[in-house]
Coordinates of N, CA and C in Angstrom, one line a residue:
F3 N 101.4 87.0 114.9 CA 100.8 87.9 113.9 C 101.9 88.9 113.4
Y4 N 102.7 89.3 114.3 CA 103.8 90.3 113.9 C 104.7 89.6 112.8
V5 N 105.1 88.4 113.1 CA 106.0 87.7 112.1 C 105.3 87.5 110.8
S6 N 104.0 87.2 110.8 CA 103.2 87.1 109.6 C 103.2 88.4 108.8
Y7 N 102.9 89.5 109.5 CA 102.9 90.8 108.9 C 104.3 91.1 108.3
W8 N 105.3 90.9 109.1 CA 106.7 91.2 108.7 C 107.0 90.4 107.4
L9 N 106.7 89.1 107.4 CA 107.0 88.4 106.2 C 106.2 88.9 105.0
L10 N 105.0 89.2 105.2 CA 104.1 89.7 104.1 C 104.7 91.1 103.6
S11 N 105.2 91.9 104.5 CA 105.7 93.2 104.1 C 107.1 93.0 103.3
K12 N 107.7 91.9 103.4 CA 109.0 91.6 102.7 C 108.8 90.8 101.5
M13 N 107.6 90.7 101.0 CA 107.4 89.8 99.8 C 108.1 90.2 98.6
E14 N 108.3 91.4 98.4 CA 109.0 91.9 97.2 C 110.5 91.7 97.4
V15 N 111.1 91.1 96.4 CA 112.6 90.8 96.4 C 113.4 92.0 96.7
V16 N 113.0 93.1 96.0 CA 113.8 94.4 96.2 C 113.6 94.9 97.6
K17 N 112.4 94.8 98.2 CA 112.3 95.2 99.6 C 113.1 94.3 100.5
W18 N 113.1 93.0 100.3 CA 113.8 92.1 101.1 C 115.3 92.4 101.1
N19 N 115.8 92.5 99.8 CA 117.3 92.8 99.7 C 117.6 94.1 100.3
H20 N 116.8 95.2 100.2 CA 117.1 96.4 100.8 C 117.1 96.3 102.3
F21 N 116.1 95.6 102.9 CA 116.0 95.4 104.3 C 117.3 94.8 104.8
V22 N 117.7 93.6 104.2 CA 118.9 92.9 104.7 C 120.2 93.8 104.6
K23 N 120.3 94.5 103.4 CA 121.5 95.3 103.2 C 121.5 96.5 104.1
S24 N 120.3 97.1 104.4 CA 120.3 98.3 105.3 C 120.7 97.9 106.7
K25 N 120.3 96.7 107.2 CA 120.6 96.2 108.5 C 122.1 95.9 108.6
V26 N 122.7 95.3 107.6 CA 124.1 95.1 107.6 C 124.9 96.4 107.5
Q27 N 124.4 97.3 106.7 CA 125.1 98.6 106.5 C 125.1 99.4 107.8
D28 N 123.9 99.4 108.5 CA 123.8 100.1 109.8 C 124.8 99.5 110.8
A29 N 125.0 98.2 110.8 CA 125.9 97.6 111.7 C 127.4 98.0 111.4
L30 N 127.7 98.0 110.1 CA 129.0 98.3 109.6 C 129.3 99.8 109.8
T31 N 128.3 100.7 109.6 CA 128.5 102.1 109.8 C 128.8 102.4 111.3
A32 N 128.3 101.6 112.2 CA 128.6 101.8 113.6 C 130.1 101.6 113.9
G33 N 130.8 101.0 113.0 CA 132.2 100.8 113.1 C 132.6 99.7 114.1
S34 N 131.7 98.8 114.3 CA 132.0 97.8 115.3 C 131.6 96.4 114.8
A35 N 132.6 95.5 114.9 CA 132.3 94.1 114.6 C 131.3 93.5 115.6
L36 N 131.3 94.1 116.8 CA 130.4 93.6 117.8 C 129.0 94.0 117.4
A37 N 128.8 95.2 116.8 CA 127.4 95.6 116.4 C 126.9 94.6 115.3
L38 N 127.8 94.3 114.4 CA 127.4 93.3 113.3 C 127.1 92.0 113.8
A39 N 127.9 91.5 114.7 CA 127.7 90.2 115.4 C 126.4 90.2 116.2
S40 N 126.2 91.3 116.9 CA 125.0 91.4 117.7 C 123.7 91.4 116.8
A41 N 123.8 92.1 115.7 CA 122.6 92.1 114.8 C 122.3 90.7 114.2
A42 N 123.4 90.0 113.8 CA 123.2 88.7 113.3 C 122.7 87.7 114.4
F43 N 123.3 87.8 115.6 CA 122.8 87.0 116.7 C 121.4 87.2 117.1
L44 N 121.0 88.5 117.2 CA 119.6 88.8 117.5 C 118.6 88.3 116.4
A45 N 119.0 88.4 115.2 CA 118.1 88.0 114.1 C 117.9 86.5 114.2
V46 N 119.0 85.7 114.4 CA 118.9 84.3 114.5 C 118.2 83.9 115.8
Y47 N 118.6 84.5 116.9 CA 118.0 84.2 118.2 C 116.5 84.4 118.1
R48 N 116.0 85.6 117.5 CA 114.6 85.8 117.5 C 113.9 84.8 116.7
E49 N 114.4 84.3 115.6 CA 113.8 83.3 114.8 C 113.7 82.0 115.6
G50 N 114.8 81.6 116.3 CA 114.8 80.4 117.1 C 113.8 80.5 118.2
F51 N 113.8 81.6 118.9 CA 112.9 81.8 120.0 C 111.4 81.7 119.6
E52 N 111.1 82.3 118.4 CA 109.7 82.2 117.9 C 109.4 80.7 117.5
T53 N 110.3 80.0 117.0 CA 110.1 78.6 116.7 C 109.8 77.8 117.9
V54 N 110.6 78.0 119.0 CA 110.4 77.3 120.2 C 109.0 77.6 120.8
L55 N 108.6 78.9 120.7 CA 107.2 79.3 121.2 C 106.1 78.6 120.4
F56 N 106.3 78.5 119.1 CA 105.3 77.9 118.3 C 105.2 76.4 118.6
Y57 N 106.3 75.7 118.7 CA 106.3 74.3 119.1 C 105.7 74.0 120.5
K58 N 106.1 74.9 121.4 CA 105.6 74.8 122.8 C 104.1 74.9 122.8
A59 N 103.5 75.9 122.0 CA 102.1 76.0 122.0 C 101.4 74.8 121.3
L60 N 102.1 74.2 120.3 CA 101.5 73.0 119.7 C 101.5 71.8 120.7
F61 N 102.6 71.7 121.4 CA 102.7 70.6 122.4 C 101.7 70.8 123.5
V62 N 101.5 72.0 124.0 CA 100.6 72.3 125.1 C 99.2 72.0 124.6
S63 N 98.8 72.4 123.4 CA 97.4 72.3 123.0 C 97.1 70.9 122.5
A64 N 98.1 70.0 122.3 CA 97.9 68.7 121.9 C 97.4 67.8 123.0
S65 N 96.7 66.8 122.8 CA 96.3 65.9 123.8 C 97.5 65.0 124.2
P66 N 97.5 64.3 125.3 CA 98.7 63.5 125.6 C 99.1 62.5 124.5
S67 N 98.2 62.0 123.8 CA 98.7 61.1 122.6 C 98.9 62.0 121.4
G68 N 98.7 63.3 121.4 CA 98.8 64.1 120.3 C 100.2 64.6 120.0
A69 N 101.2 64.2 120.9 CA 102.6 64.7 120.7 C 103.2 64.0 119.5
M70 N 102.7 62.8 119.1 CA 103.3 62.2 118.0 C 103.1 62.9 116.7
P71 N 101.9 63.4 116.4 CA 101.7 64.2 115.2 C 102.6 65.5 115.1
V72 N 102.8 66.1 116.3 CA 103.7 67.3 116.3 C 105.1 66.9 116.0
L73 N 105.6 65.7 116.6 CA 107.0 65.2 116.3 C 107.1 64.8 114.9
A74 N 106.1 64.2 114.3 CA 106.1 63.8 112.9 C 106.2 65.0 112.0
G75 N 105.4 66.1 112.4 CA 105.5 67.3 111.6 C 106.9 68.0 111.7
M76 N 107.5 67.9 112.9 CA 108.9 68.4 113.0 C 109.8 67.7 112.1
I77 N 109.7 66.4 112.1 CA 110.6 65.5 111.3 C 110.4 65.8 109.8
A78 N 109.1 65.9 109.4 CA 108.7 66.2 108.0 C 109.3 67.5 107.6
G79 N 109.1 68.5 108.5 CA 109.6 69.9 108.2 C 111.1 69.9 108.0
G80 N 111.8 69.1 108.9 CA 113.3 69.0 108.8 C 113.7 68.4 107.5
L81 N 113.0 67.3 107.1 CA 113.3 66.7 105.8 C 113.1 67.6 104.6
V82 N 112.0 68.4 104.7 CA 111.7 69.4 103.6 C 112.8 70.4 103.6
L83 N 113.3 70.9 104.7 CA 114.4 71.9 104.8 C 115.7 71.3 104.2
V84 N 116.0 70.0 104.5 CA 117.1 69.4 103.9 C 117.0 69.3 102.4
A85 N 115.8 69.0 101.9 CA 115.6 68.9 100.4 C 115.7 70.3 99.8
V86 N 115.2 71.3 100.4 CA 115.4 72.6 99.9 C 116.8 73.0 99.8
Y87 N 117.6 72.7 100.9 CA 119.0 73.1 101.0 C 119.7 72.4 99.8
V88 N 119.5 71.0 99.6 CA 120.2 70.3 98.6 C 119.8 70.9 97.2
A89 N 118.5 71.2 97.0 CA 118.1 71.8 95.7 C 118.8 73.1 95.4
I90 N 119.0 73.9 96.5 CA 119.6 75.2 96.3 C 121.1 75.0 96.1
D91 N 121.7 74.2 97.0 CA 123.2 74.1 97.0 C 123.7 73.3 95.8
R92 N 123.1 72.2 95.5 CA 123.6 71.3 94.5 C 123.1 71.7 93.1
F93 N 121.9 72.1 93.0 CA 121.3 72.3 91.7 C 121.0 73.8 91.3
G94 N 121.4 74.7 92.2 CA 121.2 76.1 92.0 C 119.8 76.6 91.9
V95 N 118.9 75.9 92.5 CA 117.4 76.3 92.4 C 117.3 77.5 93.3
R96 N 116.5 78.5 92.8 CA 116.2 79.7 93.5 C 114.8 79.7 94.0
L97 N 114.7 80.0 95.3 CA 113.3 80.1 95.9 C 112.6 81.3 95.4
P98 N 111.4 81.2 94.9 CA 110.6 82.4 94.5 C 110.2 83.1 95.8
L99 N 110.8 84.2 96.2 CA 110.6 84.8 97.5 C 109.1 85.3 97.7
K100 N 108.5 85.9 96.6 CA 107.2 86.4 96.8 C 106.2 85.3 97.2
P101 N 106.1 84.2 96.4 CA 105.2 83.1 96.8 C 105.6 82.5 98.1
F102 N 106.9 82.3 98.4 CA 107.3 81.7 99.6 C 106.9 82.6 100.8
F103 N 107.1 83.9 100.8 CA 106.7 84.7 101.9 C 105.2 84.8 102.0
A104 N 104.5 84.8 100.9 CA 103.0 84.8 101.0 C 102.5 83.6 101.7
V105 N 103.0 82.4 101.3 CA 102.5 81.1 101.9 C 102.9 81.1 103.4
T106 N 104.1 81.5 103.7 CA 104.6 81.4 105.1 C 103.9 82.4 105.9
S107 N 103.6 83.6 105.5 CA 102.9 84.6 106.3 C 101.5 84.1 106.5
T108 N 100.8 83.5 105.5 CA 99.5 83.0 105.6 C 99.4 81.9 106.7
F109 N 100.4 81.0 106.7 CA 100.4 79.9 107.6 C 100.7 80.5 109.0
L110 N 101.6 81.4 109.2 CA 101.8 82.0 110.5 C 100.6 82.8 111.0
Y111 N 99.9 83.4 110.1 CA 98.7 84.1 110.6 C 97.6 83.1 111.0
Y112 N 97.5 82.0 110.3 CA 96.6 80.9 110.7 C 96.9 80.4 112.1
M113 N 98.2 80.2 112.3 CA 98.6 79.7 113.7 C 98.3 80.8 114.7
A114 N 98.5 82.0 114.5 CA 98.2 83.1 115.4 C 96.7 83.1 115.7
F115 N 95.9 82.9 114.7 CA 94.4 82.9 114.8 C 94.0 81.7 115.7
V116 N 94.5 80.5 115.4 CA 94.2 79.3 116.2 C 94.7 79.5 117.6
F117 N 95.9 79.9 117.8 CA 96.5 80.1 119.2 C 95.7 81.1 120.0
A118 N 95.2 82.1 119.4 CA 94.4 83.1 120.1 C 93.1 82.5 120.6
G119 N 92.4 81.8 119.7 CA 91.2 81.2 120.1 C 91.4 80.1 121.2
N120 N 92.4 79.2 121.0 CA 92.7 78.2 122.0 C 93.2 78.8 123.3
G121 N 94.0 79.8 123.2 CA 94.5 80.4 124.4 C 93.4 81.0 125.3
V122 N 92.5 81.7 124.6 CA 91.4 82.3 125.4 C 90.5 81.2 126.0
S123 N 90.3 80.1 125.2 CA 89.5 79.0 125.7 C 90.1 78.4 126.9
D124 N 91.5 78.2 126.8 CA 92.2 77.6 128.0 C 92.1 78.5 129.2
L125 N 92.2 79.8 129.0 CA 92.1 80.7 130.1 C 90.7 80.7 130.7
Q126 N 89.7 80.5 129.9 CA 88.3 80.4 130.4 C 88.1 79.1 131.1
E127 N 88.7 78.0 130.6 CA 88.6 76.7 131.4 C 89.3 76.8 132.7
G128 N 90.3 77.5 132.8 CA 91.0 77.7 134.1 C 90.4 78.7 135.0
G129 N 89.3 79.4 134.5 CA 88.6 80.4 135.4 C 89.3 81.7 135.5
I130 N 90.3 81.9 134.6 CA 91.1 83.2 134.7 C 90.3 84.3 134.1
I131 N 89.6 84.1 133.0 CA 88.8 85.1 132.4 C 87.4 84.6 132.3
P132 N 86.4 85.5 132.2 CA 85.0 85.1 132.2 C 84.6 84.5 130.9
T133 N 83.5 83.7 130.9 CA 83.0 83.1 129.7 C 81.6 83.6 129.4
T134 N 81.5 84.2 128.2 CA 80.2 84.7 127.8 C 79.8 83.9 126.5
V135 N 78.9 83.0 126.7 CA 78.5 82.1 125.6 C 77.7 82.9 124.5
V136 N 78.0 82.7 123.2 CA 77.3 83.3 122.1 C 76.6 82.1 121.4
S137 N 75.3 82.1 121.4 CA 74.6 80.9 120.9 C 74.7 80.8 119.4
W138 N 74.9 81.8 118.6 CA 74.9 81.7 117.2 C 76.2 81.3 116.6
A139 N 77.3 81.4 117.4 CA 78.6 81.1 116.9 C 78.9 79.6 116.8
P140 N 79.7 79.2 115.8 CA 80.0 77.8 115.6 C 81.2 77.4 116.6
R141 N 81.4 76.1 116.7 CA 82.5 75.6 117.5 C 83.3 74.8 116.5
V142 N 84.5 75.3 116.2 CA 85.4 74.7 115.2 C 86.8 74.6 115.9
P143 N 87.1 73.6 116.7 CA 88.4 73.6 117.4 C 89.6 73.6 116.5
A144 N 89.5 73.0 115.3 CA 90.6 73.0 114.3 C 91.1 74.4 114.0
L145 N 90.1 75.4 114.0 CA 90.5 76.8 113.8 C 90.6 77.6 115.0
G146 N 90.4 77.0 116.2 CA 90.4 77.7 117.5 C 89.2 78.5 117.7
I147 N 88.1 78.2 117.0 CA 86.9 79.0 117.1 C 86.0 78.4 118.1
Y148 N 85.6 79.1 119.1 CA 84.7 78.7 120.2 C 83.6 79.7 120.4
P149 N 82.4 79.2 120.7 CA 81.2 80.1 120.8 C 81.2 81.0 122.1
T150 N 82.3 81.7 122.3 CA 82.3 82.7 123.4 C 82.7 84.0 122.9
L151 N 82.2 85.0 123.5 CA 82.4 86.4 123.1 C 83.9 86.7 123.2
E152 N 84.6 86.3 124.3 CA 85.9 86.6 124.5 C 86.9 86.0 123.4
S153 N 86.7 84.8 123.1 CA 87.6 84.2 122.1 C 87.3 84.8 120.7
L154 N 86.0 85.0 120.4 CA 85.7 85.6 119.1 C 86.2 87.0 119.0
A155 N 86.2 87.8 120.2 CA 86.7 89.1 120.2 C 88.2 89.1 119.9
A156 N 89.0 88.2 120.5 CA 90.4 88.1 120.3 C 90.7 87.8 118.8
Q157 N 89.9 86.8 118.2 CA 90.1 86.5 116.8 C 89.6 87.6 115.9
G158 N 88.6 88.3 116.3 CA 88.1 89.4 115.5 C 89.1 90.5 115.4
L159 N 89.8 90.7 116.6 CA 90.9 91.7 116.6 C 92.0 91.3 115.6
L160 N 92.4 90.1 115.6 CA 93.4 89.6 114.6 C 92.9 89.8 113.2
V161 N 91.7 89.6 112.9 CA 91.2 89.8 111.5 C 91.3 91.2 111.2
L162 N 90.9 92.1 112.1 CA 91.0 93.6 111.8 C 92.5 94.0 111.6
L163 N 93.3 93.5 112.4 CA 94.8 93.8 112.3 C 95.3 93.3 110.9
A164 N 94.8 92.1 110.5 CA 95.3 91.5 109.2 C 94.8 92.4 108.1
L165 N 93.5 92.8 108.2 CA 93.0 93.7 107.1 C 93.8 95.0 107.1
A166 N 94.1 95.6 108.3 CA 94.8 96.8 108.3 C 96.2 96.6 107.7
A167 N 96.9 95.5 108.1 CA 98.2 95.2 107.6 C 98.2 95.1 106.0
L168 N 97.2 94.3 105.5 CA 97.1 94.2 104.1 C 96.9 95.5 103.4
A169 N 96.0 96.3 103.9 CA 95.7 97.7 103.4 C 97.0 98.5 103.4
W170 N 97.8 98.4 104.5 CA 99.0 99.2 104.6 C 100.0 98.7 103.5
I171 N 100.2 97.4 103.4 CA 101.2 96.9 102.6 C 100.9 97.1 101.1
F172 N 99.7 96.9 100.7 CA 99.3 96.9 99.3 C 98.8 98.2 98.8
F173 N 98.3 99.1 99.7 CA 97.7 100.3 99.2 C 98.4 101.6 99.7
V174 N 98.7 101.6 101.0 CA 99.3 102.8 101.6 C 100.8 102.9 101.4
A175 N 101.5 101.9 101.7 CA 103.0 101.9 101.6 C 103.5 102.1 100.2
P176 N 102.9 101.5 99.1 CA 103.4 101.8 97.8 C 103.2 103.2 97.3
R177 N 102.3 103.9 97.9 CA 102.0 105.3 97.5 C 102.9 106.3 98.3
R178 N 103.6 105.9 99.3 CA 104.4 106.8 100.2 C 105.7 107.1 99.4
P179 N 106.2 108.3 99.6 CA 107.5 108.7 99.0 C 108.6 107.9 99.7
P180 N 109.7 107.6 99.0 CA 110.8 106.9 99.5 C 111.3 107.5 100.8
G181 N 111.9 106.8 101.7 CA 112.5 107.3 102.9 C 113.7 108.1 102.7
R182 N 114.1 108.8 103.8 CA 115.3 109.6 103.6 C 116.6 108.9 103.2
R183 N 116.7 107.6 103.7 CA 117.9 106.9 103.4 C 118.0 106.7 101.9
L184 N 116.9 106.4 101.2 CA 117.0 106.2 99.8 C 117.2 107.6 99.1
E185 N 116.6 108.6 99.6 CA 116.8 110.0 99.0 C 118.2 110.5 99.2
S186 N 118.9 110.1 100.3 CA 120.2 110.7 100.5 C 121.3 109.9 99.7
A187 N 120.9 108.8 99.0 CA 121.9 108.1 98.2 C 122.4 109.0 97.1
P188 N 123.6 108.9 96.7 CA 124.1 109.7 95.6 C 123.4 109.3 94.3
P189 N 123.1 110.2 93.4 CA 122.5 109.9 92.1 C 123.4 108.9 91.3
A190 N 122.8 108.1 90.5 CA 123.5 107.2 89.7 C 124.2 108.0 88.6
P191 N 125.4 107.7 88.2 CA 126.1 108.4 87.1 C 125.4 108.2 85.8
S192 N 125.4 109.2 85.0 CA 124.9 109.1 83.6 C 125.9 108.4 82.8
G193 N 125.4 108.0 81.6 CA 126.3 107.3 80.7 C 127.5 108.1 80.1
N194 N 127.4 109.4 80.3 CA 128.5 110.3 79.7 C 129.6 110.6 80.7
V195 N 129.5 110.1 81.9 CA 130.5 110.5 82.9 C 131.6 109.5 82.7
P196 N 132.9 110.0 82.6 CA 134.0 109.1 82.5 C 134.3 108.4 83.8
V197 N 134.7 107.1 83.7 CA 135.0 106.3 84.9 C 136.5 106.3 85.1
P198 N 137.0 106.7 86.3 CA 138.4 106.8 86.5 C 139.1 105.4 86.5

């Protein structure tokens, strides 16, 4: 869910560029190549670690014969990444960041929603948490929806968090004054100032 929110908050190209530049600038300001290397390593490591966790959850939730669709999805995803790389490198195609981040964050949110429902269901099957059956609720395993109070509560919490995140990103954050870092930047020179 956090990754989904983070991607959604970086949908604007200007925000994304400012975020990347500020992280690099912070590392350079520290005066250490180690700080810059550490920032780059942690960014890449975090993404890799999250990918491993997503695939682990997919493999665990799949039936014994269900590993093949996960592997096929990994191969298809790899081929799409190669195609995107070739399109960018060879043909100069630019990815539209706003739609890309919107689709990616929506997909990640969907995965978090399904994993929450399936995770609670698995804990209930293992007898780790109690099961309170709700007779009116549907059972939709593809969405991780099960007719138990506990799984619906976990997914309801995710829905509330998503609504709060959307309200923050689209209504609250645009109305906030710029941060101190932006205010402390020197003013842009006017057209009448001679350039040395």
